[in-house]
XYZ file of C-alpha atoms in Angstrom:
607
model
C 49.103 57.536 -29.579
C 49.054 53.731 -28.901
C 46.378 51.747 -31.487
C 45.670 49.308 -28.773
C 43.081 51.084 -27.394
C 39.826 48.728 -26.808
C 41.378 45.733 -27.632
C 41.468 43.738 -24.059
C 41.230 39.808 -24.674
C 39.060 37.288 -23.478
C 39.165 34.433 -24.656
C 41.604 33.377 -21.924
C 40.001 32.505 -18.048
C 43.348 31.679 -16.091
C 43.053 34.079 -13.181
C 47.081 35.262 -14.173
C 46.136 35.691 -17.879
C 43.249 37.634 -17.333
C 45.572 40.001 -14.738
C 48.347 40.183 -17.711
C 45.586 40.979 -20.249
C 44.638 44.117 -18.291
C 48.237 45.121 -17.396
C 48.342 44.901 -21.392
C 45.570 46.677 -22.287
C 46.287 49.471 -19.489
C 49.640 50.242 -20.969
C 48.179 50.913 -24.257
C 47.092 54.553 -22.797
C 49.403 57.388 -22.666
C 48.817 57.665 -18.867
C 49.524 54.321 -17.678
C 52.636 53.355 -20.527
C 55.412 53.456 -17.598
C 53.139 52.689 -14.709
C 54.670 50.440 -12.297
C 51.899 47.764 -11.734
C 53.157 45.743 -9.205
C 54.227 48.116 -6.500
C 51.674 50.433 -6.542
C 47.709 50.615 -5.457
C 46.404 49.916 -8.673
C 47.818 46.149 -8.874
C 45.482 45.837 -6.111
C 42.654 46.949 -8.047
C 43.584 44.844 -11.136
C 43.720 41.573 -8.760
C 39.946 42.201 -7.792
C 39.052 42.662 -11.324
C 40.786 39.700 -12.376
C 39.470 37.881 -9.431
C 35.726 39.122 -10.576
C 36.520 38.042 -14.062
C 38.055 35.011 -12.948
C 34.755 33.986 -10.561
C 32.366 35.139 -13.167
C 33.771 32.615 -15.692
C 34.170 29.822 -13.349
C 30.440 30.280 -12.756
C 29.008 30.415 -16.167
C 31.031 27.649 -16.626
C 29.521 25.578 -14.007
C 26.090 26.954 -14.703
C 26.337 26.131 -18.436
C 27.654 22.401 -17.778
C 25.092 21.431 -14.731
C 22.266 22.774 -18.010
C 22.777 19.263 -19.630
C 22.497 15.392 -18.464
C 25.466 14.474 -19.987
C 28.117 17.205 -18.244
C 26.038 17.689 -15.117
C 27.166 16.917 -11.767
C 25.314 18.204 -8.827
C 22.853 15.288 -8.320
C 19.623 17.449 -7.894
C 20.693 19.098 -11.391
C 20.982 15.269 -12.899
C 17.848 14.204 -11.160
C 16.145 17.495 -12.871
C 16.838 16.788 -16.093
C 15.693 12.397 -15.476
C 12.521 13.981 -14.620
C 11.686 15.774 -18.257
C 12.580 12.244 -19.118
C 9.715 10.516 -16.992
C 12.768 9.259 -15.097
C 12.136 8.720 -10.987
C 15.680 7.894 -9.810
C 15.604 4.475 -7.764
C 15.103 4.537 -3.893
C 16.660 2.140 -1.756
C 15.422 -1.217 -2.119
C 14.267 -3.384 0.925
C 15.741 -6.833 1.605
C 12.672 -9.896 1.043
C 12.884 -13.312 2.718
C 10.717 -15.960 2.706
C 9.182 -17.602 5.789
C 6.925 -20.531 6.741
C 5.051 -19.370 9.839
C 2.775 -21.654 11.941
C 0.942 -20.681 15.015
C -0.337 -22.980 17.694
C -3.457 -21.897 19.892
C -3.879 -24.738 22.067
C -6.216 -25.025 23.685
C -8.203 -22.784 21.297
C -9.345 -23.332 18.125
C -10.188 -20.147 16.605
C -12.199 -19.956 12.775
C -8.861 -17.562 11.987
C -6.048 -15.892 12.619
C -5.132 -12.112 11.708
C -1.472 -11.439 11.103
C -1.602 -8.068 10.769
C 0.263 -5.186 8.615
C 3.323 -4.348 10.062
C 3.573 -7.513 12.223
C 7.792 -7.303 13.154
C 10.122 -10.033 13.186
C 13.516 -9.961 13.563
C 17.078 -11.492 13.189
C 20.759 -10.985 13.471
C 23.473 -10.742 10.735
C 26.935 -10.301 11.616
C 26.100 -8.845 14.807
C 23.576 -5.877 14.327
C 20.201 -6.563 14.244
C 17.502 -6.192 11.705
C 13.206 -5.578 11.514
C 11.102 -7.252 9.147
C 7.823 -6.490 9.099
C 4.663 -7.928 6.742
C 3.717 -5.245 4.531
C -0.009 -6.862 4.098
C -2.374 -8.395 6.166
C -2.810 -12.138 6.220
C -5.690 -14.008 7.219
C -4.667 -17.780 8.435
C -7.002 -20.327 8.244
C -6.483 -23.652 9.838
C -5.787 -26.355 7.273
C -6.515 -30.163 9.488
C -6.331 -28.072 12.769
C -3.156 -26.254 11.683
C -2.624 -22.164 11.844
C 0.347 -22.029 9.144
C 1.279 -19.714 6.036
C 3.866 -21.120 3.471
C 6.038 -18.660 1.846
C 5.023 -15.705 3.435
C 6.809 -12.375 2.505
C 8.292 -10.110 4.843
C 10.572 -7.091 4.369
C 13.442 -5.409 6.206
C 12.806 -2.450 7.712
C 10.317 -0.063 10.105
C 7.045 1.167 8.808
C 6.570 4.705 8.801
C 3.130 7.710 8.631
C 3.732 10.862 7.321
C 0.463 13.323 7.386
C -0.543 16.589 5.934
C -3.334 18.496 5.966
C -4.361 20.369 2.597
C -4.487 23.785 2.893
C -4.751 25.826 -0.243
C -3.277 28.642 2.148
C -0.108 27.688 1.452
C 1.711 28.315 -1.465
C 3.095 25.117 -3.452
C 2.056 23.214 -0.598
C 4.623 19.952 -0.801
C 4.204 16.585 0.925
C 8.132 15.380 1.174
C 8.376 12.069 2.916
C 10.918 13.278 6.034
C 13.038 9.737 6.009
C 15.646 9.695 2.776
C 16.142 5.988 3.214
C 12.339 4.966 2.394
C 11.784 2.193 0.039
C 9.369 3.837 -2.505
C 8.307 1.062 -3.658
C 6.556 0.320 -0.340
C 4.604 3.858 -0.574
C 0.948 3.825 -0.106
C -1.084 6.447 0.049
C -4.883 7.634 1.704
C -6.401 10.837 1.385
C -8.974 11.286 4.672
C -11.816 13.655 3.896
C -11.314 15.712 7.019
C -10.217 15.054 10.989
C -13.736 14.822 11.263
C -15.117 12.517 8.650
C -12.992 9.512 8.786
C -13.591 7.850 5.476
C -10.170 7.601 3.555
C -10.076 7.272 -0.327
C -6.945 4.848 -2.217
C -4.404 6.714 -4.213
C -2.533 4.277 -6.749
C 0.925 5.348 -7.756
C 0.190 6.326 -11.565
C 2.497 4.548 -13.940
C 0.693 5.573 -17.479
C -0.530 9.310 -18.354
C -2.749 8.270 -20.865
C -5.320 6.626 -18.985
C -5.889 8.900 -16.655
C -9.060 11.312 -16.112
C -9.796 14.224 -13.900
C -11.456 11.632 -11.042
C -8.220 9.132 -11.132
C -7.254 8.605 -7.722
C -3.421 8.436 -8.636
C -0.464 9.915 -6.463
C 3.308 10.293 -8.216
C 6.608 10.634 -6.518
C 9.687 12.882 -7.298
C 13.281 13.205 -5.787
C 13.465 16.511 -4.248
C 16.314 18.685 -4.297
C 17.792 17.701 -0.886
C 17.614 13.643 -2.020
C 14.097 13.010 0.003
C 11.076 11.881 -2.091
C 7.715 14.024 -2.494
C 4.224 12.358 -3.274
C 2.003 14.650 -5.361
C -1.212 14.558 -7.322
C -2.784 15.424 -10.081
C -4.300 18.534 -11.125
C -8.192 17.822 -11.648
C -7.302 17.418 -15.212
C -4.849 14.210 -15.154
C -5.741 12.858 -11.926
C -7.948 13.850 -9.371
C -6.687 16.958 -6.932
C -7.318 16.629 -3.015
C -9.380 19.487 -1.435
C -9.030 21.885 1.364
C -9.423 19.692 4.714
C -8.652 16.749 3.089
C -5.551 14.808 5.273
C -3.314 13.376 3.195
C -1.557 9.762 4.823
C 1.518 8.382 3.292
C 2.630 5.063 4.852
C 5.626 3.884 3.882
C 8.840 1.481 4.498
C 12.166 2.630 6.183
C 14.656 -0.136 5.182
C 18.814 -0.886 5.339
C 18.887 -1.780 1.799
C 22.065 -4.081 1.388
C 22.954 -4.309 4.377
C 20.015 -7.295 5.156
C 20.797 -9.320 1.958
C 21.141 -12.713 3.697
C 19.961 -12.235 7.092
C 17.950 -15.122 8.046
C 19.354 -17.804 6.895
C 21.624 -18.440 9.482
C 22.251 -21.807 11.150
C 21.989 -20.515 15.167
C 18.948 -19.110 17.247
C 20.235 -15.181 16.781
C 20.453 -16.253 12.761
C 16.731 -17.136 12.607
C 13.703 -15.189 11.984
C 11.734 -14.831 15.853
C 8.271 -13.106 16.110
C 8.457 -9.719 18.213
C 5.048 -9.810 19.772
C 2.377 -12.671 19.630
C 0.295 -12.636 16.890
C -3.569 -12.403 18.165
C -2.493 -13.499 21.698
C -0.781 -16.463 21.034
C 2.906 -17.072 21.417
C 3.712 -20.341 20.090
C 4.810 -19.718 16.553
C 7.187 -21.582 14.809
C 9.150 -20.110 11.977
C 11.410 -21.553 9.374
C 13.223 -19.815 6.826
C 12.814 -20.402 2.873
C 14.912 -17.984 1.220
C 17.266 -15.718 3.273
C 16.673 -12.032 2.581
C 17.642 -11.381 -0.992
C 16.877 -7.975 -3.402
C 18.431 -5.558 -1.066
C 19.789 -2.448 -2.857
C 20.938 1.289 -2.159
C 19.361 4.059 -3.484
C 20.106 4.660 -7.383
C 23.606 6.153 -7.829
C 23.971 9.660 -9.525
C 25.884 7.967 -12.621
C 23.433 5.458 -13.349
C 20.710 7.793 -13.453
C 22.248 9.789 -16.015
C 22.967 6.231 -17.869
C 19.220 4.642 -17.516
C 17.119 7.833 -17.921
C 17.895 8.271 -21.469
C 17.079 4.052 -21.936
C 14.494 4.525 -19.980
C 12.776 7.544 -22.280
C 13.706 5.100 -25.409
C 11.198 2.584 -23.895
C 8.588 4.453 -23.122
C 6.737 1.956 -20.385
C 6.848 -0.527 -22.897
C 9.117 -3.576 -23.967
C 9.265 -4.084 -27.670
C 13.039 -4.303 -28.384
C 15.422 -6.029 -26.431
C 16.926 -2.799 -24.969
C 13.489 -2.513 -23.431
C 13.390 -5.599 -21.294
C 16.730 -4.717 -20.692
C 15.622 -0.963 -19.553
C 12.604 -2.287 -17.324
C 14.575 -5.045 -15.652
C 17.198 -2.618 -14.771
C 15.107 0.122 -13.764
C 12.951 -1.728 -11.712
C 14.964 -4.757 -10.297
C 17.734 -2.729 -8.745
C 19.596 -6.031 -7.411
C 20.700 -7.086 -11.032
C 24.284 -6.326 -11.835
C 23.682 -7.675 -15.724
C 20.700 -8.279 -17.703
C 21.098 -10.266 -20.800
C 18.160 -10.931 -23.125
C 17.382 -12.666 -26.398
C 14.622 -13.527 -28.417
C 13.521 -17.101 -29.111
C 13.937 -17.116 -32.318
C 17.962 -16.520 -31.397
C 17.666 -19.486 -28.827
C 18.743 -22.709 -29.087
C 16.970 -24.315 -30.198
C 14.581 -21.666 -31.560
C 11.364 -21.277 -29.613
C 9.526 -17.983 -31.215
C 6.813 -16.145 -29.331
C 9.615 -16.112 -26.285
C 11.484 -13.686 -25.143
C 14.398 -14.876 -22.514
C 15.851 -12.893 -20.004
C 18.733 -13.787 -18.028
C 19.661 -12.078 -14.648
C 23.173 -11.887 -12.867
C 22.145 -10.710 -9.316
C 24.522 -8.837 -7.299
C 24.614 -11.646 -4.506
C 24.841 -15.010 -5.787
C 25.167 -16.548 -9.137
C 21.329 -17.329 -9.614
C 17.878 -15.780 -8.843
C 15.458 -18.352 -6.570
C 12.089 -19.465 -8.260
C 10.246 -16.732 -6.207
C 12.266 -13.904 -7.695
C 12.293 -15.257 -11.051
C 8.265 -14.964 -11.021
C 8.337 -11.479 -9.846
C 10.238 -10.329 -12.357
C 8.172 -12.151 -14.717
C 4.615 -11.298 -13.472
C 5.109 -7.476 -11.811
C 7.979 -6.464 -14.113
C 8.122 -7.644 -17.572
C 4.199 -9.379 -18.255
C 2.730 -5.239 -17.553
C 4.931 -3.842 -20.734
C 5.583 -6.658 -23.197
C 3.346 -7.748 -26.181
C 0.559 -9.483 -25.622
C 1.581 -12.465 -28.377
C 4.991 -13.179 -26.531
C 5.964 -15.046 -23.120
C 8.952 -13.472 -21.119
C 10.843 -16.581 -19.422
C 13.779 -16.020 -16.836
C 16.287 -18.075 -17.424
C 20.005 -18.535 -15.409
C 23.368 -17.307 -16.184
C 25.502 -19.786 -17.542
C 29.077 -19.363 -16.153
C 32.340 -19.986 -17.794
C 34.732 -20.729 -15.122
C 38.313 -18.958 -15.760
C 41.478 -21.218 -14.715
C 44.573 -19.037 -14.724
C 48.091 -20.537 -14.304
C 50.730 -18.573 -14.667
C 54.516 -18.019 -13.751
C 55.662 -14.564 -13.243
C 59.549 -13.464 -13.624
C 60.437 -10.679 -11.785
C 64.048 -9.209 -11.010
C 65.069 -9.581 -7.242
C 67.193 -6.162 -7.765
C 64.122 -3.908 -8.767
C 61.820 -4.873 -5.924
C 61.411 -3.914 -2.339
C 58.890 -6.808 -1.862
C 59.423 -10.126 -1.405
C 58.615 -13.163 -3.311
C 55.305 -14.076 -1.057
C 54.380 -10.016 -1.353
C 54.440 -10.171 -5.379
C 52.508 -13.085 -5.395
C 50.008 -11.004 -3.372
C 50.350 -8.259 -5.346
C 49.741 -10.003 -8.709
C 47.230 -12.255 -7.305
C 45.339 -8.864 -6.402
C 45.721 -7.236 -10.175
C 44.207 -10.731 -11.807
C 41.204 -10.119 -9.552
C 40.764 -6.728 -10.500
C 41.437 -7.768 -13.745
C 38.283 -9.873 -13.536
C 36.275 -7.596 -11.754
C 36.570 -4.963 -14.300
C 36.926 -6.737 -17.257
C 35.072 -9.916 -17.363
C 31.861 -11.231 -14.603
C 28.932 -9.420 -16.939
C 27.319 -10.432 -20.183
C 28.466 -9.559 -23.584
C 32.285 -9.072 -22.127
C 35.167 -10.558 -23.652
C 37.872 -11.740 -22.260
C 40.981 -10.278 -23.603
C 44.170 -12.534 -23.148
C 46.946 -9.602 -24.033
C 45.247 -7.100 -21.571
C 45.454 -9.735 -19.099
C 49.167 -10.650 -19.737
C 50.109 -6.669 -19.664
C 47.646 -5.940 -16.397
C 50.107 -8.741 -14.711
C 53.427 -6.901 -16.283
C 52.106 -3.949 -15.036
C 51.376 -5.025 -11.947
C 54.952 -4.126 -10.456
C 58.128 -2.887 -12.253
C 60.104 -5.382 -10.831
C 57.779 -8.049 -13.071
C 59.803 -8.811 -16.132
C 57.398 -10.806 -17.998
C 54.898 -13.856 -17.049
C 54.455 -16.887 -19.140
C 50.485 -17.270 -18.602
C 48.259 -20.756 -19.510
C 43.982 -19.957 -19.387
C 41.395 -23.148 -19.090
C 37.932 -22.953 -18.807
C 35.281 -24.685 -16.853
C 31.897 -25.231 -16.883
C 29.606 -27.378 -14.020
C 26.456 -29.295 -14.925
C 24.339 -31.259 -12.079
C 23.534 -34.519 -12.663
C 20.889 -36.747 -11.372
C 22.221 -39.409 -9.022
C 21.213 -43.479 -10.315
C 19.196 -41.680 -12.930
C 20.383 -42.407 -16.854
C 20.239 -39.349 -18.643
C 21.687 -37.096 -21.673
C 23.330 -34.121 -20.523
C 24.180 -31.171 -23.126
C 27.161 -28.860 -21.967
C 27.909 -26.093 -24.145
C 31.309 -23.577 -24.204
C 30.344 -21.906 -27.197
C 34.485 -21.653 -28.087
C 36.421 -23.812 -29.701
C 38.223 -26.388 -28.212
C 42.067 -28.117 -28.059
C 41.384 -31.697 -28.840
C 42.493 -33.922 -26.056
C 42.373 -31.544 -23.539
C 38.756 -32.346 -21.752
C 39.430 -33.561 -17.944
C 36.701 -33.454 -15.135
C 36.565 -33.915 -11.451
C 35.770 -37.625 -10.235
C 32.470 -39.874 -9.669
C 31.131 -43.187 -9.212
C 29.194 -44.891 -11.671
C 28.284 -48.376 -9.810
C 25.255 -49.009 -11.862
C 26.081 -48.887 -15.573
C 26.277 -51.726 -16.882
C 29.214 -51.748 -19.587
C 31.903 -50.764 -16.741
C 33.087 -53.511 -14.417
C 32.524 -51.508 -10.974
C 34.727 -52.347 -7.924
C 34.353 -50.432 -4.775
C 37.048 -48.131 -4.222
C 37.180 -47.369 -8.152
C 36.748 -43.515 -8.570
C 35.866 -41.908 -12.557
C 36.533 -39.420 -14.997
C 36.018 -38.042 -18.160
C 38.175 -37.318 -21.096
C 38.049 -36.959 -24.793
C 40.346 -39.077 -27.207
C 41.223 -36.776 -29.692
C 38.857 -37.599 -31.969
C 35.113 -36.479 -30.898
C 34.377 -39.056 -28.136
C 33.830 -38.913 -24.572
C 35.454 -41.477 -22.395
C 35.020 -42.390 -18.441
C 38.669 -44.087 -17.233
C 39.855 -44.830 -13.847
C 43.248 -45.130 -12.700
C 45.380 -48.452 -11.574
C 48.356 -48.644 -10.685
C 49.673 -45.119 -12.071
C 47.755 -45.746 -15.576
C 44.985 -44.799 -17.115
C 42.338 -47.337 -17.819
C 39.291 -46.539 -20.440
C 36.135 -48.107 -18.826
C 33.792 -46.638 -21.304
C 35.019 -45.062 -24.598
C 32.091 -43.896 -26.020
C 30.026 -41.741 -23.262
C 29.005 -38.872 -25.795
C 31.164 -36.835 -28.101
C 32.707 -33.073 -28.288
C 32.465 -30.558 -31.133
C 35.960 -29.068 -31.088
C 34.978 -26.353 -33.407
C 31.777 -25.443 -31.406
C 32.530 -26.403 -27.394
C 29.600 -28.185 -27.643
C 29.217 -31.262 -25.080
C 27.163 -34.280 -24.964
C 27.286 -36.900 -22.292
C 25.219 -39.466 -23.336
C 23.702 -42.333 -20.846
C 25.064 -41.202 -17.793
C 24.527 -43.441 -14.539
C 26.357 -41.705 -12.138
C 25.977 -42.932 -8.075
C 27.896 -40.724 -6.202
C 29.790 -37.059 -6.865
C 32.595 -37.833 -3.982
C 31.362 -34.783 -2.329
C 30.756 -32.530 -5.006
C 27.239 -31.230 -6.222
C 28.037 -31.134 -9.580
C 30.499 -32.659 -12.556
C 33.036 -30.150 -13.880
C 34.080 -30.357 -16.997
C 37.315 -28.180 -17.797
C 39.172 -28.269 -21.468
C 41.534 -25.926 -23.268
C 39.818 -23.105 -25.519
C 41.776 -23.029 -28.881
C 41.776 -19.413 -29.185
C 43.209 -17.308 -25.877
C 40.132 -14.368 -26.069
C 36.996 -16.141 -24.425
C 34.057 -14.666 -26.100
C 30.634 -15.210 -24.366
C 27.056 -16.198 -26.443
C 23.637 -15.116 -25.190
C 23.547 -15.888 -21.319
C 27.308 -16.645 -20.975
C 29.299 -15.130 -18.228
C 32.823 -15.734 -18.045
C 33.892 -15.507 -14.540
C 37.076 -16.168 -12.014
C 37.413 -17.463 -9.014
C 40.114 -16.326 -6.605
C 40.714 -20.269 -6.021
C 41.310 -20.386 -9.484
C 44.030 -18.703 -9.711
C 47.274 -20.447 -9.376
C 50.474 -18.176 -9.427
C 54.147 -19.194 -9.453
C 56.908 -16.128 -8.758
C 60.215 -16.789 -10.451
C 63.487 -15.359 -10.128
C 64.750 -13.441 -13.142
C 68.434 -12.011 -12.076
C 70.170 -11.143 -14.924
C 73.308 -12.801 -16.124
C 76.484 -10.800 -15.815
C 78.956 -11.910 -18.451
């Protein structure tokens, strides 16, 4: 008799292994040793149980994996586990502009003007318009006769009332906001005594469990299962439970996130921001954009959720480390694509009791003054320590200059010349995309050089030549010192900048028509020349100097009258090393105009 009896394996789950594994185990009976299991009934009945088997382990598997944050992938399973973390996943984000608003009465002269909650304007971007509405009511006084408001808020999107009425009837009674797209950060929330008894009671949205009591009139909000958000209260013991009869009113803001970044600021009528309905009977009311609609943002993305929650738990509501200002910046500015931040006593030059934070937003290379003290004032001044000052400071960008010539063999490629170019022209910019455009990345010369070989396997090999820029803004007829740093090292004699005009200082010998530049001589100073008649005249040989060991700048006693149609002077030199590495607030960036691409012919000599 056969000593296989009992011994079926299972450590294998492929559906075919698991049907050989019982046509194994089978045959070690007496009954079933010359059974023919492929033509007969019973193959049927081993395909179901290797099916069952097969489904069962598939399952467990899936059930086992969506049990943890980090192997998880149904959202609602990801969003779970953020929550034992304290983590709220981010809601979509609506788009702010800025507006100066002035009403004219004539010929009344009210003692004020009410511009209400929820008073719309709107404006067209590319075609489809969009709402803004002002999420809190403004009372204008006249200032010399004149109804105005400077600066005033609004926010894209359509204000919203959900209501419920408590009823202890109902088991796990929920309040789930119906809209998915709601900005949550808009959310307020009222709780009405009854439909009879009007009086209405604040809610706050609760952002620290310690402090609360059994009469704190906070609210929280969840994700729910299908991607909506729920508000919910307390429990009498932390925070304060609404009754039976109570009516519960959530008001809150349905926005387009992204989509309205930069509506607004357009040049024509449609492009502007126009009242939809007078505003206390009047209709003359002038409006005139100060910042186009910026801080638009989707909803938080499944991956990032599982990447912040854990930060977010390190922080615990309070910024101490950098990682925490880093945490609360990202968590709850969701239109920052990289957050950089030092502390003063790593600036330069070192300024302890500061912490700086620098912000690359997702549109545009700098945040206005506005946003700045947002951050600064409803972000970062509620967590940090008292004894230091959080200060918002701008990227600095390293401009990337790529030049290279690319071989490639005529015989290997279905594409022409002009399509290569394309094609490689396309992998650079990917290049940069992924590898570079962020703090604290490197730019890594060899993985650019093989990203271009790779780019098409009729590319042979490229022969590839990196610059790098960097733009300071000078003060027209103004003499000043101007400090420019690349934080690399640098080839001597390689410093060149766009032109200028410097009429007023008085060392060079101005004659109209003469147009400027800089350069270094090889030895530490900064020169301005001009050019006559093909050569290259020094008007000034000691402007400032250059640390070629440190990329460290200084223009000293600059007069300059006119920029020739630029806004600022761009000084470009040679690093001495190909990897760019980036300090502090440094972001090394390219520009598709940057890039400057030569295709070559490589056909192979036949001897």
């Amino acid at each position: 008799m056969s000593t296989n009896y009992g011994k079926l394996r299972v450590a294998e789950l492929d559906f075919d292994t698991i049907k050989a594994n019982i046509k194994s185990f089978l045959r070690g009976y007496p009954g079933f040793t010359d059974y023919d299991y492929e033509g007969s009934a019973l193959s049927v009945l081993i395909d179901v149980l290797a099916y069952n088997t097969h489904y069962l382990s598939f399952y467990l598997n899936m059930l086992s994996s969506e049990m943890f944050l980090d192997s998880a992938a149904l959202r609602q399973s990801i969003v779970s586990h953020a929550k034992h973390l304290n983590y709220t996943p981010g809601s979509r984000t609506a788009a702010t502009a800025l507006i100066d608003l002035t009403v004219d009465p004539s010929p009344d002269t009210p003692a004020s003007l009410t511009l209400a909650k929820g008073h719309q304007f709107t404006t067209s971007l590319n075609g489809v318009d969009y709402a803004f509405v002002v999420m809190d009511t403004v009372n204008i006084v006249p200032v010399s006769g004149v109804y105005s408001v400077s600066e005033l808020p609004i926010y894209q999107g359509e204000l919203f009332t959900y209501q419920s009425t408590v009823d202890s009837q109902i088991e796990k009674q929920r309040y789930i906001i119906p809209d998915a797209n709601v900005d949550t950060g808009t959310i307020t929330v009222k709780v009405q005594t009854s439909s009879t008894v009007i009086s209405q009671e604040n809610f706050t949205l609760s952002s620290d469990f310690s402090n609360l009591t059994p009469d704190s009139t906070v609210f929280f909000i969840q994700e729910t299962e299908d991607g909506r958000y729920e508000v919910y209260f307390g429990d009498d013991v932390l925070g304060k439970k609404p009754v039976d009869g109570n009516i519960v009113i959530v008001e809150y803001l349905v926005t387009d996130g992204a989509e309205a970044n930069k509506a607004g600021g357009g040049t024509t009528q449609s492009g502007q921001f126009t009242s939809s309905t007078t505003i206390n009977g009047y209709g003359n009311i002038t409006i005139s954009t100060v910042t186009a609609a910026f801080g638009g943002a989707e909803r938080e993305t499944t991956e990032h959720v599982r990447f912040a929650a854990p930060k977010n738990y390190q922080a615990q509501n309070r910024a101490v480390t950098v990682n925490d200002y880093k945490t609360l910046v990202v968590r709850d500015y969701p239109n920052a694509q990289s957050v950089a931040v030092w502390g003063g006593e790593n600036n330069e030059p070192k300024m302890y009791g500061k912490v700086f934070v620098s912000i690359k937003p997702v549109e545009g290379y700098t945040l206005t003054d506005s946003t700045k003290a947002f951050i600064t004032d409803s972000i970062l001044k509620k967590y940090n320590i008292v004894s230091l000052i959080p200060e918002i400071v701008d990227p600095q960008y390293i401009y990337l200059l790529v030049d290279s010539v690319v071989k490639y063999d005529p015989n290997l490629s279905i594409y022409t010349a002009g399509e290569l170019h394309d094609i490689v022209q396309t992998t650079i910019q990917n290049f940069a995309d992924e590898q570079i455009d962020q703090f604290d990345r490197v730019f890594k010369y060899s993985k650019m050089l093989a990203a271009i070989d790779g780019a098409n396997p009729a590319i042979t090999s490229n022969v590839t030549g990196i610059r790098i820029r960097k733009l300071f803004e000078p003060r027209l007829n103004t003499e000043d010192n101007y400090t420019i740093l690349f934080h690399n090292a640098v080839q001597p004699g390689t410093l060149t900048s766009n032109k200028f005009i410097v009429s007023n200082d008085p060392i060079i010998n101005y004659f109209p028509g003469d147009e400027y530049y800089f350069d270094d001589d090889q030895n530490g100073l900064i020169r301005i020349y001009k050019i006559a008649q093909s050569q290259k005249v020094v008007m000034k040989s000691d402007s400032g100097t250059i640390n070629y060991d440190t990329g460290e700048v200084i223009i000293t006693d600059f007069i300059p009258s006119d920029l020739l149609g630029a806004s600022d002077i761009q000084l470009t030199v040679k690093p001495l090393n190909t990897d760019v590495i980036p300090m502090r607030n440094d972001v090394i960036t390219l520009n598709d105009s940057d890039i400057k691409i030569t295709m070559s012919a490589d056909t192979p000599v036949i001897t």
